[in-house]
Amino acid sequence: MTGRDLRALFDPASVAVVGASDDESKYGNWIGAQALRMAPERPVYLVNRRAATVLGRAAYPSLAGAPGPAELVVIAVPAAGFEAAVDEALDAGARAIVGISAGFAELGPEGRALQDRVAKRVRAAGAVLLGPNCLGVADSTTGLTLASNPLPAGPVSLLSQSGNMALELSRFLAGRGLGFARFASLGNQADLGAADLIRACTTHHGTEIVAVYCEDFGDGRAFVTAAAEATSAGKPVLLLTVGASAASVRGARSHTGSMTTDGAVIDAACRAGGVYRVASPRELADLASALRGCAGPVRRVGVIADGGGHGAVASDLAEAAGLAVPEFSPALVAGLRAELPPSANVTNPVDLAGAGERDISSFGRVLAAALADEEVDGVLVTGYFGGYREYGPALAAAEVAEAHTLAGHVRAHGKPVAVHTMHPDSPAARVLAEHGVPVFAAVEDALRTLALLGTGGTVRPAATPTAAAPPVTGDGYAEARALLAAGGVRYPPASVVHTEEQAVDAAERIGYPVVLKALGPVHKSDLGGVALGLRCADELRAAFRDIYKLSGYSVEAMADTAGGVELIAGVHTDPRFGPVAMVGLGGVFTEVLRDVAFALAPVTAETAHGLLTGLRGAALLRGARGRRPVDLDAAARAVAAITQVAAAHPEIAELEVNPLLVTPNGAVGLDARIALA
């Protein structure tokens, strides 16, 4: 793993704040006040060109006038003076610069040009720039306090493109007993990007979890690689991003000049890097809390409730979240039956049926039995636990002791457990949280967190692309077909023709029945540009005269479609993440069905197989209602070949085969399309 040296950013020997101010409405005031919290551990120099004192401390008119050099310089001046301030910092020997100032790429081309010019200068000097248009940096392990607001210390390193998002997340984390090891406000990422900072956190001893709020991924493949490195090093990466709605895209572009990326592409990138994608700051904090305990994917969940209503509602919500609540094994049912009163339900969900009041230790015995079962991946405890203290001091003390017992079982079995209680602030609930067992006030949050545990943590990198090939210059159907065939996709015999006689001659060589296609339009069938199953010269001549008129045609052998399923497979180039593979149910109803899956390209045949079997309509491929299963291995090889062709040709913006016909006997392409960048 390689990366840039960011020691001067997170552990500088000395700091200067350029633009420090007594005006409490300015960032220079907020940052300056936070910077002074570090004195006297490290020298802090306040720079203000017009004031002799700022915040009750001596101020200097320039960095050159300060008593010593500043290894890290924070610049909080108007955009018009930013470039000059950067030059002054570099001349004074700064190794890291934090640009608080706004007014750059987020304002348009002129601002972007200024931003790029400054970043180039910083890199040429061997320094690093965080921002501009950011909210600062902090590191609780080194005592660095250069963010606009105080932040709680803890094991989570946050890299955020939004300052306010960081402040909200800090509240959620603090409520779960967590805080920040590091905080870096990404801003416009003119120099340092999310990938650089993820790498720095991966090697940071104080970071256990890396959280990212990002609107623009910059080099998306670098982000994925850095996230994969962190995941492999045992430091989960959690991502909160935008792009699911038109409004969020508009907001991101006006906010940081970002170019947001389609949500399906981001999901594919997260799978490749082992990243957990969350939908809100609260969800991020919940998942971070769960990952600090017993992490691991959960598919089959055991539900333990001290009331039938809680168990039933939790079961419905679990399945809505994508979790299964299967009936317990006979052995587990028998074991639970021995521990609980006859009125208890023990099949899953478990209803303790009043056992909690009579014997609070029943919680621990039931939890231990459920966790020991190999058919249970994780457990939800839901209901009243934490509230039994209201029945008297003896039960209150026993409940706290049982919380310690529950935490011990979780630790011993190493499976995820979430506790939902209507008393989340009770002493027993606090014991659970202190021992790493996540506690939730809402059962839907608990179940969503358990479901999220299975969405990340495993790196699935894209395949290694083949060597680059000579550039493609033509974007016609015949060129696309020939390119794909050369790359390993099987096509029926075909011939391009321009006249009726040429069509008949070609059909005689190929053998009837044949297909006649008009070359050119994407949706040929919609325009009357395809004639199928032509069995003789007379039918071919009639079709030639009636078909959609264009300058060129393709005569092709008619594929045997018996027992076949039409797929769509292709690659499009995302401006941030590069080539992205797409596969789904295809043919003329592709846009209607919208049953598609994505992965970063190129993909292996194994990955393609997984994409195909994960489709909603995968039952059609396995054989449904008496149909024979299709050759999934052949389909996967064809999809992999398509993605390799696209990856070898960066000049291709889109490459598509629709339909890719898959039958019990193999896979064959029936169309092809190229769009050049």
XYZ file of C-alpha atoms in Angstrom:
677
model
C 0.000 0.000 0.000
C 1.402 3.368 -1.001
C 0.209 6.880 -0.276
C 1.267 10.462 0.251
C 2.896 11.509 3.500
C 0.203 13.294 5.526
C 2.037 13.521 8.846
C 2.254 17.314 8.582
C -1.525 17.454 8.119
C -2.458 15.357 11.153
C 0.542 15.799 13.469
C 2.303 19.061 12.608
C 5.097 20.396 14.745
C 3.637 23.917 14.475
C 0.510 25.594 13.116
C -0.445 28.987 11.705
C -3.936 30.376 11.028
C -3.877 32.960 8.240
C -6.971 35.136 8.462
C -7.417 34.694 12.218
C -10.031 37.140 13.422
C -11.871 38.539 16.436
C -15.068 38.676 14.371
C -17.209 35.832 15.712
C -19.061 35.546 12.394
C -15.920 34.469 10.514
C -14.282 31.083 10.098
C -10.953 32.666 10.993
C -12.358 33.290 14.456
C -13.761 29.785 14.892
C -10.645 28.030 13.613
C -8.368 30.339 15.548
C -10.195 29.656 18.807
C -9.941 25.916 18.256
C -6.263 26.213 17.315
C -5.448 27.931 20.596
C -6.676 24.852 22.448
C -3.439 23.182 21.314
C -1.130 25.687 22.973
C 1.351 25.215 24.545
C 1.695 21.605 23.257
C 2.551 22.940 19.786
C 3.260 26.521 18.654
C 0.230 28.311 17.150
C 0.716 31.528 15.165
C -2.229 33.792 14.384
C -1.794 35.882 11.218
C -3.833 39.025 10.597
C -2.514 41.798 8.381
C -4.253 44.602 10.276
C -4.555 43.545 13.927
C -1.761 43.358 16.513
C -3.763 40.964 18.690
C -6.423 38.363 17.894
C -8.367 36.353 20.470
C -6.226 37.910 23.168
C -3.006 36.620 21.621
C -0.269 38.362 19.636
C -0.985 38.362 15.891
C 1.509 38.738 13.065
C 1.083 40.605 9.787
C 2.551 37.738 7.780
C 3.960 34.269 8.113
C 7.421 35.685 7.582
C 6.919 37.841 10.670
C 5.964 34.923 12.927
C 8.475 33.796 15.570
C 8.978 30.430 13.887
C 8.038 28.328 10.857
C 4.581 26.759 10.561
C 4.509 23.191 9.260
C 0.723 23.340 8.804
C -0.984 26.525 7.614
C -4.744 27.057 7.732
C -5.915 29.733 5.289
C -9.222 31.476 6.031
C -9.130 34.560 3.810
C -11.420 35.614 0.950
C -10.904 33.739 -2.319
C -9.278 36.776 -3.947
C -6.367 36.524 -1.503
C -6.133 32.744 -1.327
C -3.549 32.229 -4.067
C -1.193 34.779 -2.582
C -1.647 33.256 0.875
C -0.758 29.811 -0.480
C 2.384 31.192 -2.124
C 3.378 32.842 1.146
C 2.813 29.596 3.069
C 4.919 27.580 0.625
C 7.674 30.194 0.695
C 7.662 29.957 4.496
C 8.197 26.189 4.315
C 4.687 24.860 4.990
C 4.324 21.125 4.330
C 0.524 21.070 4.585
C -2.158 23.661 3.840
C -5.826 23.621 4.832
C -7.979 25.828 2.604
C -11.015 27.076 4.496
C -11.648 29.745 1.863
C -14.570 29.213 -0.558
C -15.188 30.550 -4.046
C -13.472 28.096 -6.391
C -14.714 25.167 -8.508
C -18.147 25.415 -6.917
C -18.603 28.748 -8.735
C -17.750 27.572 -12.252
C -14.898 27.323 -14.778
C -13.031 30.452 -13.670
C -13.006 29.297 -10.063
C -11.947 25.814 -11.104
C -9.035 27.214 -13.097
C -7.824 29.121 -10.019
C -8.263 26.039 -7.840
C -6.319 23.831 -10.276
C -3.530 26.382 -10.548
C -3.097 26.555 -6.772
C -3.192 22.758 -6.381
C -0.530 22.332 -9.046
C 1.697 24.798 -7.220
C 1.249 22.982 -3.902
C 2.141 19.604 -5.413
C 5.178 21.046 -7.176
C 6.436 22.235 -3.789
C 6.055 18.737 -2.315
C 3.322 19.877 0.058
C -0.332 18.816 0.417
C -3.563 20.823 0.274
C -6.805 19.903 2.040
C -9.794 21.674 0.498
C -10.325 24.457 -0.377
C -13.896 25.192 0.710
C -13.515 22.908 3.718
C -14.124 23.044 7.448
C -10.757 22.008 8.796
C -8.937 19.012 10.226
C -8.606 17.325 13.617
C -6.820 14.349 15.158
C -7.688 13.341 18.705
C -4.652 11.043 18.901
C -2.227 13.930 18.341
C -4.257 16.694 19.983
C -4.821 18.524 16.689
C -7.893 20.800 16.940
C -8.244 22.717 13.688
C -11.917 22.164 12.908
C -14.476 24.914 13.339
C -16.178 23.099 16.230
C -15.011 20.821 19.051
C -15.453 17.139 18.178
C -15.703 14.114 20.503
C -12.770 11.711 20.547
C -13.177 8.065 19.606
C -12.286 5.328 17.112
C -13.999 6.628 13.941
C -12.114 8.647 11.346
C -14.471 10.810 9.302
C -13.682 12.178 5.865
C -16.513 14.494 4.926
C -17.309 16.780 2.038
C -19.854 18.558 4.225
C -18.986 20.287 7.463
C -22.531 20.313 8.821
C -22.890 16.606 8.056
C -19.840 16.018 10.227
C -21.349 18.015 13.072
C -24.601 16.052 12.923
C -22.746 12.754 12.782
C -20.658 13.766 15.787
C -23.858 14.038 17.821
C -25.089 10.616 16.741
C -21.698 9.047 17.492
C -21.448 10.733 20.879
C -24.874 9.343 21.755
C -23.449 5.853 21.166
C -20.289 6.464 23.164
C -18.208 7.008 20.034
C -16.261 9.870 18.504
C -13.543 10.785 16.061
C -9.955 9.600 15.841
C -9.502 11.897 12.864
C -11.642 14.369 10.968
C -10.786 15.804 7.583
C -13.152 18.061 5.682
C -12.684 17.132 2.008
C -14.051 20.323 0.509
C -13.376 20.567 -3.217
C -10.584 17.935 -3.158
C -8.340 20.091 -5.328
C -5.292 18.111 -4.202
C -5.991 15.531 -1.509
C -8.949 13.311 -2.298
C -10.912 10.733 -0.371
C -8.565 7.947 -1.503
C -5.481 9.723 -0.106
C -7.144 10.235 3.252
C -8.543 6.702 3.465
C -4.992 5.400 2.995
C -3.705 7.685 5.730
C -6.392 6.391 8.107
C -5.692 2.780 7.192
C -2.191 3.039 8.643
C -3.307 5.206 11.588
C -3.178 3.302 14.894
C -6.113 5.225 16.382
C -8.557 4.526 13.549
C -10.821 1.485 13.814
C -13.522 2.551 11.334
C -13.340 4.909 8.348
C -16.500 6.896 7.641
C -16.857 8.887 4.424
C -19.408 11.440 3.302
C -18.593 12.142 -0.321
C -20.359 13.997 -3.136
C -17.609 13.742 -5.739
C -15.331 10.694 -5.806
C -12.779 12.221 -8.160
C -10.802 9.198 -9.305
C -13.410 6.590 -8.410
C -11.129 3.617 -9.039
C -8.566 5.072 -6.622
C -11.348 5.388 -4.022
C -12.282 1.731 -4.515
C -8.659 0.578 -4.272
C -8.053 2.568 -1.088
C -11.289 1.289 0.455
C -10.334 -2.291 -0.421
C -6.960 -1.808 1.276
C -8.661 -0.499 4.417
C -11.164 -3.352 4.402
C -8.385 -5.916 3.996
C -6.534 -4.283 6.899
C -9.568 -4.842 9.146
C -10.777 -1.250 9.100
C -14.352 -1.137 7.728
C -15.237 1.722 5.384
C -18.720 3.239 5.693
C -20.006 5.510 2.923
C -22.774 8.089 2.934
C -23.247 9.744 -0.437
C -25.815 11.437 -2.652
C -27.156 11.028 -6.154
C -30.372 9.077 -5.619
C -32.520 12.081 -6.536
C -32.328 14.928 -9.027
C -32.511 17.396 -6.147
C -29.465 15.926 -4.384
C -27.467 16.142 -7.612
C -28.378 19.812 -8.005
C -27.450 20.478 -4.399
C -24.086 18.744 -4.639
C -23.084 20.624 -7.768
C -23.927 23.983 -6.248
C -22.321 22.968 -2.966
C -18.869 21.767 -3.973
C -18.802 21.819 -7.753
C -19.137 18.038 -7.657
C -20.097 15.671 -10.390
C -22.221 13.067 -8.673
C -22.380 9.474 -9.826
C -25.404 7.276 -10.451
C -26.451 5.292 -7.387
C -26.235 1.908 -9.128
C -22.640 2.627 -10.114
C -21.789 3.634 -6.553
C -23.312 0.400 -5.284
C -21.112 -1.519 -7.720
C -18.064 0.392 -6.508
C -18.974 -0.351 -2.889
C -19.198 -4.070 -3.614
C -15.803 -3.997 -5.295
C -14.157 -2.245 -2.338
C -16.040 -4.011 0.449
C -17.637 -0.691 1.462
C -20.770 -0.477 3.605
C -23.152 2.054 2.030
C -25.567 3.797 4.402
C -28.472 6.150 3.776
C -28.246 8.681 6.624
C -25.942 9.985 9.357
C -27.914 8.101 12.010
C -27.623 4.877 10.033
C -23.874 5.430 9.752
C -23.560 5.876 13.514
C -25.711 2.795 14.157
C -23.603 0.653 11.853
C -20.342 1.980 13.288
C -21.565 0.999 16.735
C -22.487 -2.492 15.534
C -19.192 -3.014 13.707
C -17.249 -2.256 16.882
C -18.938 -5.240 18.484
C -19.387 -8.537 16.682
C -19.328 -7.908 12.966
C -20.419 -10.435 10.390
C -23.078 -10.901 7.755
C -26.567 -11.723 8.993
C -29.127 -13.468 6.814
C -31.005 -15.681 9.285
C -31.976 -13.801 12.433
C -33.376 -15.114 15.694
C -35.900 -12.809 17.357
C -36.212 -12.856 21.156
C -39.063 -10.782 22.560
C -40.699 -10.441 25.930
C -44.054 -9.825 24.293
C -45.891 -11.363 21.367
C -46.545 -8.018 19.712
C -42.904 -7.019 19.697
C -41.895 -10.381 18.263
C -44.489 -10.275 15.482
C -43.729 -6.689 14.453
C -39.988 -7.350 14.522
C -40.424 -10.424 12.313
C -42.296 -8.451 9.670
C -39.733 -5.658 9.761
C -36.865 -8.147 9.572
C -38.173 -9.645 6.348
C -38.845 -6.169 4.952
C -35.166 -5.390 5.625
C -34.092 -8.470 3.671
C -33.517 -10.775 6.647
C -35.025 -14.222 7.125
C -36.735 -15.281 10.375
C -36.708 -19.066 9.886
C -38.289 -21.583 12.200
C -35.718 -22.820 14.699
C -34.295 -26.320 14.416
C -35.998 -29.076 16.468
C -32.974 -29.267 18.760
C -33.066 -25.536 19.515
C -36.834 -25.604 20.016
C -36.473 -28.452 22.497
C -33.737 -26.629 24.374
C -35.776 -23.436 24.638
C -38.866 -25.366 25.680
C -36.929 -26.651 28.672
C -35.942 -23.121 29.705
C -39.281 -21.308 29.352
C -42.845 -21.644 30.655
C -45.356 -23.684 28.623
C -47.059 -20.513 27.375
C -43.866 -19.268 25.686
C -43.449 -19.437 21.925
C -40.085 -20.981 21.088
C -40.152 -21.479 17.308
C -38.889 -17.992 16.219
C -39.822 -15.400 17.112
C -39.411 -16.338 20.765
C -41.973 -14.894 23.168
C -40.711 -15.198 26.747
C -44.326 -14.901 27.914
C -43.619 -13.236 31.244
C -40.437 -15.152 32.001
C -38.540 -11.881 32.307
C -40.469 -10.772 35.379
C -40.264 -14.179 37.053
C -36.646 -14.965 36.155
C -34.652 -12.243 34.411
C -31.843 -14.737 33.739
C -34.062 -16.388 31.100
C -32.870 -13.677 28.688
C -29.279 -14.888 28.921
C -30.121 -18.573 28.647
C -32.301 -18.052 25.569
C -29.742 -15.768 23.918
C -26.908 -18.238 24.544
C -28.930 -21.110 23.060
C -29.850 -19.100 19.958
C -26.291 -17.928 19.363
C -24.973 -21.479 19.680
C -27.208 -22.722 16.866
C -25.385 -22.974 13.520
C -28.539 -21.995 11.641
C -28.737 -18.589 13.374
C -26.468 -15.819 12.012
C -27.473 -13.118 14.489
C -30.072 -12.215 17.099
C -32.432 -9.353 17.806
C -33.604 -8.876 21.403
C -36.682 -6.663 21.372
C -39.138 -5.258 23.882
C -38.929 -4.278 27.519
C -35.435 -5.251 28.679
C -34.071 -2.294 30.631
C -37.473 -1.482 32.084
C -37.681 -4.262 34.660
C -35.942 -1.985 37.139
C -39.312 -0.280 37.598
C -40.555 -3.391 39.465
C -38.256 -2.814 42.416
C -34.611 -2.565 43.475
C -34.004 -6.320 43.530
C -35.115 -6.777 39.925
C -33.256 -3.607 38.949
C -29.979 -5.035 40.266
C -30.662 -8.414 38.659
C -31.387 -6.749 35.322
C -28.027 -4.935 35.331
C -26.277 -8.183 36.209
C -28.118 -9.905 33.357
C -26.955 -7.175 30.967
C -23.374 -8.161 31.818
C -24.305 -11.792 31.165
C -25.843 -10.947 27.792
C -22.730 -9.018 26.786
C -20.594 -12.003 27.786
C -22.599 -14.345 25.566
C -22.264 -11.971 22.634
C -18.517 -11.778 23.150
C -18.160 -15.540 23.518
C -20.110 -16.476 20.383
C -18.879 -13.674 18.124
C -22.211 -13.272 16.312
C -23.993 -9.949 15.797
C -26.653 -9.060 18.357
C -28.811 -5.948 18.403
C -31.000 -4.940 21.324
C -34.138 -2.876 20.866
C -35.689 -1.566 24.042
C -38.291 0.997 24.958
C -35.857 1.949 27.769
C -32.627 2.761 25.853
C -31.333 5.067 28.600
C -31.705 2.545 31.411
C -28.705 1.303 33.430
C -28.983 -2.169 31.852
C -29.032 -0.694 28.357
C -25.978 1.415 29.164
C -24.103 -1.710 30.304
C -24.850 -3.390 26.981
C -23.702 -0.348 24.997
C -20.517 -0.025 27.044
C -19.675 -3.643 26.168
C -20.141 -3.071 22.464
C -23.700 -4.423 22.112
C -25.631 -1.862 20.043
C -28.851 -0.638 21.674
C -31.682 0.952 19.709
C -34.776 2.923 20.635
C -36.504 1.891 17.379
C -36.722 -1.742 16.277
C -36.566 -0.814 12.587
C -33.169 0.815 13.178
C -31.900 -2.326 14.898
C -32.995 -4.567 12.034
C -31.718 -2.253 9.342
C -28.322 -2.286 11.059
C -28.271 -6.089 11.224
C -29.136 -6.205 7.528
C -26.369 -3.726 6.676
C -23.761 -5.996 8.262
C -24.047 -8.244 5.240
C -23.543 -5.511 2.656
C -19.821 -4.829 3.077
C -16.602 -6.161 4.474
C -15.749 -8.404 1.518
C -13.555 -7.100 -1.299
C -14.730 -8.076 -4.791
C -12.278 -6.363 -7.137
C -12.796 -5.994 -10.849
C -10.964 -8.472 -13.061
C -7.566 -7.623 -14.475
C -8.129 -6.086 -17.913
C -6.390 -7.474 -20.950
C -3.822 -5.326 -22.726
C -5.126 -2.271 -24.573
C -6.035 -2.975 -28.186
C -5.784 -0.756 -31.286
C -8.488 1.936 -31.136
C -11.895 1.295 -32.653
C -12.815 3.933 -35.223
C -16.181 2.688 -36.514
C -19.380 2.619 -34.504
C -21.617 0.632 -36.830
C -23.368 -2.646 -36.138
C -20.977 -4.664 -38.295
C -17.921 -3.195 -36.555
C -19.407 -3.856 -33.119
C -20.326 -7.406 -34.040
C -16.883 -8.177 -35.442
C -15.147 -6.671 -32.416
C -17.198 -8.726 -29.967
C -16.833 -11.903 -31.974
C -13.065 -11.450 -31.959
C -13.273 -10.986 -28.185
C -14.990 -14.321 -27.641
C -18.731 -13.665 -28.022
C -20.381 -16.207 -30.318
C -22.558 -14.837 -33.140
C -24.534 -16.590 -35.917
C -22.982 -16.421 -39.411
C -23.808 -13.096 -41.109
C -23.068 -10.954 -44.136
C -23.505 -7.232 -44.768
C -25.356 -6.508 -48.031
C -26.709 -3.498 -49.896
C -28.929 -4.940 -52.621
C -31.673 -7.504 -52.862
C -29.549 -9.841 -54.972
C -26.684 -9.618 -52.511
C -29.116 -10.533 -49.739
C -30.325 -13.629 -51.603
C -26.757 -14.717 -52.390
C -25.764 -14.293 -48.754
C -28.752 -16.305 -47.551
C -27.845 -19.134 -49.925
C -24.344 -19.262 -48.470
C -25.515 -19.020 -44.848
C -28.505 -21.342 -45.160
C -32.169 -20.701 -44.424
C -33.926 -19.697 -42.247
C -32.344 -16.236 -41.983
C -32.887 -12.847 -40.379
C -32.770 -9.562 -42.304
C -31.760 -6.452 -40.322
C -31.594 -2.836 -41.389
C -28.306 -1.403 -40.153
C -28.273 1.802 -38.185
C -31.097 2.408 -35.716
C -30.727 1.269 -32.136
C -34.306 0.018 -31.770
C -34.540 -1.683 -35.159
C -37.611 -3.719 -34.236
C -39.556 -0.615 -33.196
C -38.918 0.909 -36.631
C -39.796 -2.204 -38.635
C -36.130 -2.852 -39.332
C -36.002 -6.576 -38.508
C -37.559 -9.522 -40.344
C -37.242 -12.920 -38.632
C -37.515 -16.533 -39.748
C -37.261 -16.017 -43.512
C -37.403 -19.533 -44.946
C -36.735 -19.005 -48.670
C -35.618 -16.514 -51.301
C -39.167 -15.326 -51.993
C -39.751 -14.483 -48.316
C -36.371 -12.745 -48.165
C -37.113 -10.664 -51.291
C -40.505 -9.623 -49.892
C -38.954 -8.651 -46.589
C -36.202 -6.689 -48.309
C -38.805 -4.591 -50.143
C -40.930 -3.978 -47.027
C -38.245 -3.435 -44.409
C -37.211 -0.052 -43.023
C -35.109 1.500 -45.793
C -31.451 2.193 -45.081
C -28.253 1.953 -47.084
C -27.060 -1.284 -45.486
C -28.494 -4.576 -44.271
C -27.295 -7.678 -42.480
C -28.370 -11.171 -43.443
C -27.872 -13.578 -40.545
C -28.547 -17.196 -39.724
C -31.696 -17.551 -37.638
C -30.711 -18.632 -34.132
C -32.553 -21.500 -32.471
C -34.484 -19.690 -29.734
C -36.178 -22.774 -28.278
C -36.003 -22.706 -24.493
C -33.961 -19.508 -24.612
C -33.934 -16.396 -22.437
C -32.949 -13.008 -23.808
C -30.416 -11.040 -21.762
C -28.836 -7.648 -22.122
C -25.128 -7.297 -21.386
C -22.988 -4.248 -21.824
C -20.539 -1.724 -20.483
C -20.774 2.029 -20.158
C -18.015 4.378 -19.059
C -18.730 6.350 -15.901
C -16.752 9.624 -15.686
C -15.621 8.786 -12.149
C -15.473 4.981 -11.935
C -14.559 4.065 -15.503
C -16.094 1.054 -17.279
C -19.148 -0.374 -15.516
C -20.684 -3.700 -16.520
C -24.443 -4.161 -16.731
C -26.367 -7.401 -17.183
C -30.072 -8.110 -16.981
C -33.148 -9.502 -18.645
C -33.044 -8.176 -22.191
C -34.763 -8.052 -25.528
C -37.359 -5.487 -26.500
C -38.644 -5.145 -22.914
C -35.329 -4.232 -21.257
C -36.489 -0.705 -20.399
C -39.811 -2.010 -19.108
C -38.472 -4.803 -16.888
C -35.462 -2.888 -15.516
C -34.128 -6.096 -13.998
C -30.411 -5.339 -14.180
C -27.268 -5.659 -12.068
C -23.989 -3.727 -12.164
C -20.315 -4.301 -11.380
C -17.079 -2.503 -12.112
C -15.671 -3.823 -15.384
C -14.078 -5.977 -16.497
C -15.668 -8.865 -14.618
C -14.653 -12.478 -14.312
C -16.987 -15.255 -15.410
C -17.498 -16.030 -11.712
C -18.636 -12.462 -10.994
C -20.860 -12.467 -14.074
C -22.442 -15.704 -12.865
C -23.229 -14.031 -9.551
C -24.796 -11.035 -11.272
C -27.030 -13.292 -13.345
C -28.193 -15.439 -10.439
C -28.917 -12.282 -8.412
C -31.471 -10.952 -10.892
C -35.109 -10.880 -9.816
C -35.925 -13.014 -12.854
C -33.126 -15.533 -12.227
C -35.719 -18.311 -11.917
C -36.188 -18.067 -15.696
C -32.526 -18.953 -16.120
C -32.622 -21.866 -13.720
C -35.669 -23.346 -15.423
C -39.229 -22.379 -14.518
C -42.572 -24.082 -15.125
C -41.065 -27.120 -16.740
C -38.468 -25.302 -18.859
C -34.910 -26.615 -19.020
C -32.227 -24.544 -17.259
C -30.157 -22.418 -19.612
C -26.378 -22.643 -19.834
C -25.481 -20.098 -17.168
C -21.766 -20.798 -17.493
C -21.856 -19.931 -21.200
C -23.806 -16.757 -20.426
C -21.282 -15.758 -17.756
C -18.360 -16.327 -20.120
C -20.034 -14.179 -22.766
C -20.675 -11.360 -20.288
C -17.066 -11.502 -19.103
C -15.836 -11.367 -22.709
C -17.985 -8.306 -23.444
C -16.545 -6.466 -20.443
C -12.974 -7.363 -21.395
C -13.511 -5.972 -24.902
C -14.821 -2.690 -23.482
C -11.998 -2.396 -20.936
C -9.408 -2.887 -23.669
C -10.885 0.045 -25.630
C -11.075 3.230 -23.539
C -12.346 5.058 -26.627
C -15.636 3.151 -26.284
C -18.224 4.989 -24.190
C -20.834 2.221 -24.473
C -20.789 -1.360 -25.709
C -23.960 -3.437 -25.653
C -25.287 -6.819 -26.718
C -29.081 -6.926 -26.633
C -30.269 -9.543 -26.889
C -27.713 -12.051 -25.726
C -29.690 -15.260 -26.243
C -28.989 -17.955 -23.657
C -30.363 -21.444 -24.219
C -29.709 -24.844 -22.646
C -27.052 -25.281 -25.308
C -25.045 -22.060 -24.960
C -25.085 -18.294 -25.458
C -25.125 -16.330 -28.697
C -25.196 -12.603 -29.438
C -28.049 -11.424 -31.637
C -27.216 -7.732 -31.766
C -24.349 -5.351 -31.010
C -23.938 -1.634 -30.485
C -20.985 0.701 -29.966
C -20.967 4.335 -28.906
C -17.576 6.020 -29.112
C -16.520 8.561 -26.526
